[in-house]
């Protein structure tokens, strides 16, 4: 998707600080949009009379749109110009954010979130490709590291900023102020990138696999829609039929991808890349981490506000220690990765599991009298461990894939990232809501969810360790 294709211009040693800063700021917006919304879900539900399933869809619809179109947008940027696609994506993001900000109903908000996700899908691959094609050597490595830092921090920062905005209620906008800020941020990024970032394109661009993208979208909808709506609707027949249809849909997608690659074209998810052992292990790692992380961030926002009756600001500030943990790994992570490689990720899984256990203990012992300070230690540990996994994940895996396929590999991992963030909100969120409506209550449901995520992290550690072996 990015560096597997050669740019038509000779790469410069580095980018001007203003250009790199503009690109990194633009890359923040898709992740901020995904996570800022979590902390405002209770307010949206009250204002628009949305059900829990509809709130899950507000998160999931965005993720599905991004995941489906991420690789497609990367290929379009290769062929038609990355700067052009980046500016177009940001323009669409601004318009969709404005529609979200003034949505009169939950269904208008859902449609606007799909448009916002489709626009965001055009941003991330162009940022990565621009850094790859316009920078070389240590400058490129530094740019990619900063991209990883920006994405890692934006996850926790998004919910903190969302909490601040909802609680401050500027101009009486409440949760709508989040989308106003996203629109202003998108407009600022658009102006800055238009003024500072040169255009690049690939020397030979591949045909876009629109059929593969459509099949992926259908598969994700068949999977995520019944998972998000089934519990609230008491699992009617259509939900089971939809889940059963996922199997043939996956089979059809796999058949189309193999057929497309044999014909000499570029499929959305190249089977030849998935033949590499490192990529298969990396996909398992991505599924484990991003499904857990996306689900946890969704669940934590609901538990702290609906269950512990925190304000949106308090719920957001509860994530500040998690953000600090990410920041620590951002500072020391690159040096640790160079020295310890895969072992760093294995430690991350173990530390993160410990953080989830601490959170479960706090929820069981203190609920509902939890505060920002009482949750600080487990959240710090979760953030520190999660950073050790998330920040180097793509780099560690892709480094073990042949260089000619490294760009395709990173594209597959980025697609799985967005897919699994949405999948986490659907699956982990559904399990939490089911438990919360039992005598366990929100505190017991949060503890149970945290212990389940700890178990996932423990299982992921030996799987990750397989990357050390040939």
PDB file of C-alpha atoms in Angstrom, residues 191-387:
ATOM      1  CA  UNK A 191      -5.006  24.041   4.996  1.00  0.00           C
ATOM      2  CA  UNK A 192      -1.630  23.070   6.493  1.00  0.00           C
ATOM      3  CA  UNK A 193      -1.131  20.059   4.204  1.00  0.00           C
ATOM      4  CA  UNK A 194      -2.212  22.006   1.113  1.00  0.00           C
ATOM      5  CA  UNK A 195       0.418  24.632   1.945  1.00  0.00           C
ATOM      6  CA  UNK A 196       3.347  22.408   2.924  1.00  0.00           C
ATOM      7  CA  UNK A 197       3.187  18.822   1.604  1.00  0.00           C
ATOM      8  CA  UNK A 198       4.280  18.030  -1.975  1.00  0.00           C
ATOM      9  CA  UNK A 199       2.407  15.469  -4.060  1.00  0.00           C
ATOM     10  CA  UNK A 200       3.685  11.997  -4.952  1.00  0.00           C
ATOM     11  CA  UNK A 201       2.301   9.012  -6.794  1.00  0.00           C
ATOM     12  CA  UNK A 202       3.478   5.511  -7.640  1.00  0.00           C
ATOM     13  CA  UNK A 203       5.435   4.811 -10.817  1.00  0.00           C
ATOM     14  CA  UNK A 204       3.063   1.922 -11.595  1.00  0.00           C
ATOM     15  CA  UNK A 205      -0.242   1.776  -9.722  1.00  0.00           C
ATOM     16  CA  UNK A 206      -2.347  -1.386  -9.484  1.00  0.00           C
ATOM     17  CA  UNK A 207      -6.004  -1.671 -10.384  1.00  0.00           C
ATOM     18  CA  UNK A 208      -8.290  -1.103  -7.405  1.00  0.00           C
ATOM     19  CA  UNK A 209     -10.021  -4.263  -6.139  1.00  0.00           C
ATOM     20  CA  UNK A 210     -13.514  -2.822  -5.758  1.00  0.00           C
ATOM     21  CA  UNK A 211     -15.148  -6.249  -5.739  1.00  0.00           C
ATOM     22  CA  UNK A 212     -12.893  -7.349  -2.889  1.00  0.00           C
ATOM     23  CA  UNK A 213     -13.741  -4.180  -0.963  1.00  0.00           C
ATOM     24  CA  UNK A 214     -17.472  -4.786  -1.477  1.00  0.00           C
ATOM     25  CA  UNK A 215     -17.167  -8.408  -0.328  1.00  0.00           C
ATOM     26  CA  UNK A 216     -15.216  -7.319   2.763  1.00  0.00           C
ATOM     27  CA  UNK A 217     -17.877  -4.724   3.578  1.00  0.00           C
ATOM     28  CA  UNK A 218     -20.684  -7.285   3.229  1.00  0.00           C
ATOM     29  CA  UNK A 219     -18.793  -9.750   5.441  1.00  0.00           C
ATOM     30  CA  UNK A 220     -18.225  -7.158   8.163  1.00  0.00           C
ATOM     31  CA  UNK A 221     -21.860  -6.034   8.125  1.00  0.00           C
ATOM     32  CA  UNK A 222     -23.089  -9.642   8.294  1.00  0.00           C
ATOM     33  CA  UNK A 223     -20.870 -10.170  11.344  1.00  0.00           C
ATOM     34  CA  UNK A 224     -21.105  -6.905  13.254  1.00  0.00           C
ATOM     35  CA  UNK A 225     -24.762  -5.926  12.750  1.00  0.00           C
ATOM     36  CA  UNK A 226     -26.262  -8.980  14.511  1.00  0.00           C
ATOM     37  CA  UNK A 227     -23.600  -8.833  17.237  1.00  0.00           C
ATOM     38  CA  UNK A 228     -24.482  -5.234  18.051  1.00  0.00           C
ATOM     39  CA  UNK A 229     -28.271  -5.440  17.680  1.00  0.00           C
ATOM     40  CA  UNK A 230     -28.959  -9.062  18.635  1.00  0.00           C
ATOM     41  CA  UNK A 231     -28.944  -8.707  22.430  1.00  0.00           C
ATOM     42  CA  UNK A 232     -31.267  -5.678  22.469  1.00  0.00           C
ATOM     43  CA  UNK A 233     -33.704  -7.399  20.043  1.00  0.00           C
ATOM     44  CA  UNK A 234     -33.572 -10.750  21.907  1.00  0.00           C
ATOM     45  CA  UNK A 235     -31.783 -12.472  19.022  1.00  0.00           C
ATOM     46  CA  UNK A 236     -34.465 -12.757  16.316  1.00  0.00           C
ATOM     47  CA  UNK A 237     -34.059 -15.230  13.447  1.00  0.00           C
ATOM     48  CA  UNK A 238     -32.400 -12.741  11.110  1.00  0.00           C
ATOM     49  CA  UNK A 239     -29.461 -12.289  13.495  1.00  0.00           C
ATOM     50  CA  UNK A 240     -28.668 -16.013  13.413  1.00  0.00           C
ATOM     51  CA  UNK A 241     -29.102 -16.164   9.640  1.00  0.00           C
ATOM     52  CA  UNK A 242     -26.748 -13.206   9.275  1.00  0.00           C
ATOM     53  CA  UNK A 243     -24.088 -14.832  11.468  1.00  0.00           C
ATOM     54  CA  UNK A 244     -24.435 -18.102   9.552  1.00  0.00           C
ATOM     55  CA  UNK A 245     -23.956 -16.209   6.274  1.00  0.00           C
ATOM     56  CA  UNK A 246     -20.541 -14.973   7.458  1.00  0.00           C
ATOM     57  CA  UNK A 247     -18.956 -18.361   6.655  1.00  0.00           C
ATOM     58  CA  UNK A 248     -19.882 -18.438   2.937  1.00  0.00           C
ATOM     59  CA  UNK A 249     -19.119 -14.711   2.683  1.00  0.00           C
ATOM     60  CA  UNK A 250     -15.590 -15.281   3.982  1.00  0.00           C
ATOM     61  CA  UNK A 251     -15.211 -18.219   1.585  1.00  0.00           C
ATOM     62  CA  UNK A 252     -16.341 -16.095  -1.372  1.00  0.00           C
ATOM     63  CA  UNK A 253     -13.942 -13.291  -0.372  1.00  0.00           C
ATOM     64  CA  UNK A 254     -11.026 -15.746  -0.080  1.00  0.00           C
ATOM     65  CA  UNK A 255     -11.866 -17.307  -3.463  1.00  0.00           C
ATOM     66  CA  UNK A 256     -12.027 -13.878  -5.125  1.00  0.00           C
ATOM     67  CA  UNK A 257      -8.707 -12.809  -3.607  1.00  0.00           C
ATOM     68  CA  UNK A 258      -6.928 -15.968  -4.828  1.00  0.00           C
ATOM     69  CA  UNK A 259      -8.488 -15.630  -8.295  1.00  0.00           C
ATOM     70  CA  UNK A 260      -7.533 -11.952  -8.537  1.00  0.00           C
ATOM     71  CA  UNK A 261      -3.912 -12.622  -7.555  1.00  0.00           C
ATOM     72  CA  UNK A 262      -3.587 -15.571  -9.982  1.00  0.00           C
ATOM     73  CA  UNK A 263      -4.809 -13.258 -12.749  1.00  0.00           C
ATOM     74  CA  UNK A 264      -1.859 -10.947 -12.039  1.00  0.00           C
ATOM     75  CA  UNK A 265      -3.877  -8.190 -10.394  1.00  0.00           C
ATOM     76  CA  UNK A 266      -3.566  -6.726  -6.889  1.00  0.00           C
ATOM     77  CA  UNK A 267      -6.221  -8.106  -4.526  1.00  0.00           C
ATOM     78  CA  UNK A 268      -7.399  -6.283  -1.426  1.00  0.00           C
ATOM     79  CA  UNK A 269      -5.868  -8.933   0.886  1.00  0.00           C
ATOM     80  CA  UNK A 270      -3.125 -10.743  -1.101  1.00  0.00           C
ATOM     81  CA  UNK A 271      -3.089 -14.476  -0.219  1.00  0.00           C
ATOM     82  CA  UNK A 272       0.646 -14.648  -1.023  1.00  0.00           C
ATOM     83  CA  UNK A 273       1.377 -12.211   1.814  1.00  0.00           C
ATOM     84  CA  UNK A 274      -0.704 -14.272   4.229  1.00  0.00           C
ATOM     85  CA  UNK A 275       1.427 -17.329   3.399  1.00  0.00           C
ATOM     86  CA  UNK A 276       4.264 -15.837   5.430  1.00  0.00           C
ATOM     87  CA  UNK A 277       4.292 -17.242   8.934  1.00  0.00           C
ATOM     88  CA  UNK A 278       5.135 -13.866  10.455  1.00  0.00           C
ATOM     89  CA  UNK A 279       2.066 -12.284   8.849  1.00  0.00           C
ATOM     90  CA  UNK A 280      -0.260 -14.983  10.154  1.00  0.00           C
ATOM     91  CA  UNK A 281       1.134 -14.558  13.657  1.00  0.00           C
ATOM     92  CA  UNK A 282       0.929 -10.782  13.285  1.00  0.00           C
ATOM     93  CA  UNK A 283      -2.733 -10.970  12.297  1.00  0.00           C
ATOM     94  CA  UNK A 284      -3.485 -13.075  15.374  1.00  0.00           C
ATOM     95  CA  UNK A 285      -1.686 -10.477  17.486  1.00  0.00           C
ATOM     96  CA  UNK A 286      -3.609  -7.634  15.836  1.00  0.00           C
ATOM     97  CA  UNK A 287      -6.936  -9.401  16.336  1.00  0.00           C
ATOM     98  CA  UNK A 288      -6.131 -10.076  19.998  1.00  0.00           C
ATOM     99  CA  UNK A 289      -4.910  -6.574  20.782  1.00  0.00           C
ATOM    100  CA  UNK A 290      -7.231  -4.313  18.815  1.00  0.00           C
ATOM    101  CA  UNK A 291     -10.402  -6.299  19.544  1.00  0.00           C
ATOM    102  CA  UNK A 292      -9.543  -6.174  23.252  1.00  0.00           C
ATOM    103  CA  UNK A 293      -8.527  -2.517  23.170  1.00  0.00           C
ATOM    104  CA  UNK A 294     -11.511  -1.302  21.144  1.00  0.00           C
ATOM    105  CA  UNK A 295     -13.880  -3.262  23.364  1.00  0.00           C
ATOM    106  CA  UNK A 296     -12.255  -2.068  26.578  1.00  0.00           C
ATOM    107  CA  UNK A 297     -12.389   1.616  25.658  1.00  0.00           C
ATOM    108  CA  UNK A 298     -16.082   1.277  24.747  1.00  0.00           C
ATOM    109  CA  UNK A 299     -16.914  -0.662  27.924  1.00  0.00           C
ATOM    110  CA  UNK A 300     -14.900   1.578  30.252  1.00  0.00           C
ATOM    111  CA  UNK A 301     -16.780   4.687  29.107  1.00  0.00           C
ATOM    112  CA  UNK A 302     -20.157   3.045  29.722  1.00  0.00           C
ATOM    113  CA  UNK A 303     -19.153   1.498  33.063  1.00  0.00           C
ATOM    114  CA  UNK A 304     -17.702   4.631  34.607  1.00  0.00           C
ATOM    115  CA  UNK A 305     -20.573   6.897  33.562  1.00  0.00           C
ATOM    116  CA  UNK A 306     -23.660   4.667  33.591  1.00  0.00           C
ATOM    117  CA  UNK A 307     -22.480   2.445  36.447  1.00  0.00           C
ATOM    118  CA  UNK A 308     -20.238   4.559  38.686  1.00  0.00           C
ATOM    119  CA  UNK A 309     -22.083   7.791  37.780  1.00  0.00           C
ATOM    120  CA  UNK A 310     -18.910   9.663  36.886  1.00  0.00           C
ATOM    121  CA  UNK A 311     -19.226  12.745  34.736  1.00  0.00           C
ATOM    122  CA  UNK A 312     -17.906  12.597  31.190  1.00  0.00           C
ATOM    123  CA  UNK A 313     -14.912  14.622  32.385  1.00  0.00           C
ATOM    124  CA  UNK A 314     -14.184  12.209  35.239  1.00  0.00           C
ATOM    125  CA  UNK A 315     -14.557   9.249  32.894  1.00  0.00           C
ATOM    126  CA  UNK A 316     -12.140  10.844  30.451  1.00  0.00           C
ATOM    127  CA  UNK A 317      -9.639  11.790  33.156  1.00  0.00           C
ATOM    128  CA  UNK A 318      -9.701   8.187  34.404  1.00  0.00           C
ATOM    129  CA  UNK A 319      -7.898   7.382  31.169  1.00  0.00           C
ATOM    130  CA  UNK A 320      -5.152   9.937  31.775  1.00  0.00           C
ATOM    131  CA  UNK A 321      -2.894   7.366  33.532  1.00  0.00           C
ATOM    132  CA  UNK A 322      -3.412   5.056  30.542  1.00  0.00           C
ATOM    133  CA  UNK A 323      -2.281   7.874  28.244  1.00  0.00           C
ATOM    134  CA  UNK A 324       0.757   8.460  30.489  1.00  0.00           C
ATOM    135  CA  UNK A 325       1.605   4.757  30.227  1.00  0.00           C
ATOM    136  CA  UNK A 326       1.441   5.035  26.438  1.00  0.00           C
ATOM    137  CA  UNK A 327       3.601   8.156  26.553  1.00  0.00           C
ATOM    138  CA  UNK A 328       6.287   6.373  28.585  1.00  0.00           C
ATOM    139  CA  UNK A 329       6.484   3.602  26.001  1.00  0.00           C
ATOM    140  CA  UNK A 330       6.532   6.186  23.211  1.00  0.00           C
ATOM    141  CA  UNK A 331       9.646   7.735  24.753  1.00  0.00           C
ATOM    142  CA  UNK A 332      11.529   4.540  25.591  1.00  0.00           C
ATOM    143  CA  UNK A 333       9.847   2.105  23.207  1.00  0.00           C
ATOM    144  CA  UNK A 334      12.061   2.583  20.116  1.00  0.00           C
ATOM    145  CA  UNK A 335      15.259   1.953  22.117  1.00  0.00           C
ATOM    146  CA  UNK A 336      13.698  -1.055  23.843  1.00  0.00           C
ATOM    147  CA  UNK A 337      12.512  -2.432  20.499  1.00  0.00           C
ATOM    148  CA  UNK A 338      15.981  -2.157  18.957  1.00  0.00           C
ATOM    149  CA  UNK A 339      17.501  -3.942  21.932  1.00  0.00           C
ATOM    150  CA  UNK A 340      14.900  -6.593  22.748  1.00  0.00           C
ATOM    151  CA  UNK A 341      12.775  -6.971  19.594  1.00  0.00           C
ATOM    152  CA  UNK A 342       9.917  -9.441  19.957  1.00  0.00           C
ATOM    153  CA  UNK A 343      10.595  -9.883  23.689  1.00  0.00           C
ATOM    154  CA  UNK A 344       9.371  -6.322  24.247  1.00  0.00           C
ATOM    155  CA  UNK A 345       5.944  -7.217  22.837  1.00  0.00           C
ATOM    156  CA  UNK A 346       5.775 -10.395  24.951  1.00  0.00           C
ATOM    157  CA  UNK A 347       6.458  -8.319  28.077  1.00  0.00           C
ATOM    158  CA  UNK A 348       3.757  -5.907  26.960  1.00  0.00           C
ATOM    159  CA  UNK A 349       1.113  -8.647  26.872  1.00  0.00           C
ATOM    160  CA  UNK A 350       2.119  -9.833  30.345  1.00  0.00           C
ATOM    161  CA  UNK A 351       2.126  -6.347  31.868  1.00  0.00           C
ATOM    162  CA  UNK A 352      -1.198  -5.499  30.249  1.00  0.00           C
ATOM    163  CA  UNK A 353      -2.748  -8.690  31.664  1.00  0.00           C
ATOM    164  CA  UNK A 354      -1.558  -7.630  35.119  1.00  0.00           C
ATOM    165  CA  UNK A 355      -3.207  -4.240  34.664  1.00  0.00           C
ATOM    166  CA  UNK A 356      -6.530  -5.822  33.731  1.00  0.00           C
ATOM    167  CA  UNK A 357      -6.364  -8.043  36.837  1.00  0.00           C
ATOM    168  CA  UNK A 358      -5.712  -4.972  39.005  1.00  0.00           C
ATOM    169  CA  UNK A 359      -8.691  -3.220  37.398  1.00  0.00           C
ATOM    170  CA  UNK A 360     -10.933  -6.225  38.064  1.00  0.00           C
ATOM    171  CA  UNK A 361      -9.844  -6.257  41.703  1.00  0.00           C
ATOM    172  CA  UNK A 362     -10.547  -2.522  42.048  1.00  0.00           C
ATOM    173  CA  UNK A 363     -13.986  -2.880  40.476  1.00  0.00           C
ATOM    174  CA  UNK A 364     -14.955  -5.793  42.734  1.00  0.00           C
ATOM    175  CA  UNK A 365     -13.622  -4.155  45.906  1.00  0.00           C
ATOM    176  CA  UNK A 366     -14.658  -0.540  45.410  1.00  0.00           C
ATOM    177  CA  UNK A 367     -17.643  -0.370  43.070  1.00  0.00           C
ATOM    178  CA  UNK A 368     -19.441   1.978  42.694  1.00  0.00           C
ATOM    179  CA  UNK A 369     -17.186   4.205  44.822  1.00  0.00           C
ATOM    180  CA  UNK A 370     -14.420   4.345  42.230  1.00  0.00           C
ATOM    181  CA  UNK A 371     -12.608   7.584  41.495  1.00  0.00           C
ATOM    182  CA  UNK A 372      -9.976   8.797  39.069  1.00  0.00           C
ATOM    183  CA  UNK A 373      -7.264   8.266  41.707  1.00  0.00           C
ATOM    184  CA  UNK A 374      -8.478   4.823  42.745  1.00  0.00           C
ATOM    185  CA  UNK A 375      -8.325   3.627  39.136  1.00  0.00           C
ATOM    186  CA  UNK A 376      -4.987   5.313  38.382  1.00  0.00           C
ATOM    187  CA  UNK A 377      -2.650   2.368  39.067  1.00  0.00           C
ATOM    188  CA  UNK A 378      -4.441  -0.287  36.993  1.00  0.00           C
ATOM    189  CA  UNK A 379      -4.967   2.190  34.138  1.00  0.00           C
ATOM    190  CA  UNK A 380      -1.279   3.168  34.179  1.00  0.00           C
ATOM    191  CA  UNK A 381      -0.234  -0.498  34.007  1.00  0.00           C
ATOM    192  CA  UNK A 382      -2.731  -1.232  31.208  1.00  0.00           C
ATOM    193  CA  UNK A 383      -1.458   1.764  29.222  1.00  0.00           C
ATOM    194  CA  UNK A 384       2.194   0.866  29.727  1.00  0.00           C
ATOM    195  CA  UNK A 385       1.685  -2.758  28.700  1.00  0.00           C
ATOM    196  CA  UNK A 386      -0.581  -1.815  25.816  1.00  0.00           C
ATOM    197  CA  UNK A 387       1.985   0.639  24.487  1.00  0.00           C
TER     198      UNK A 387
END
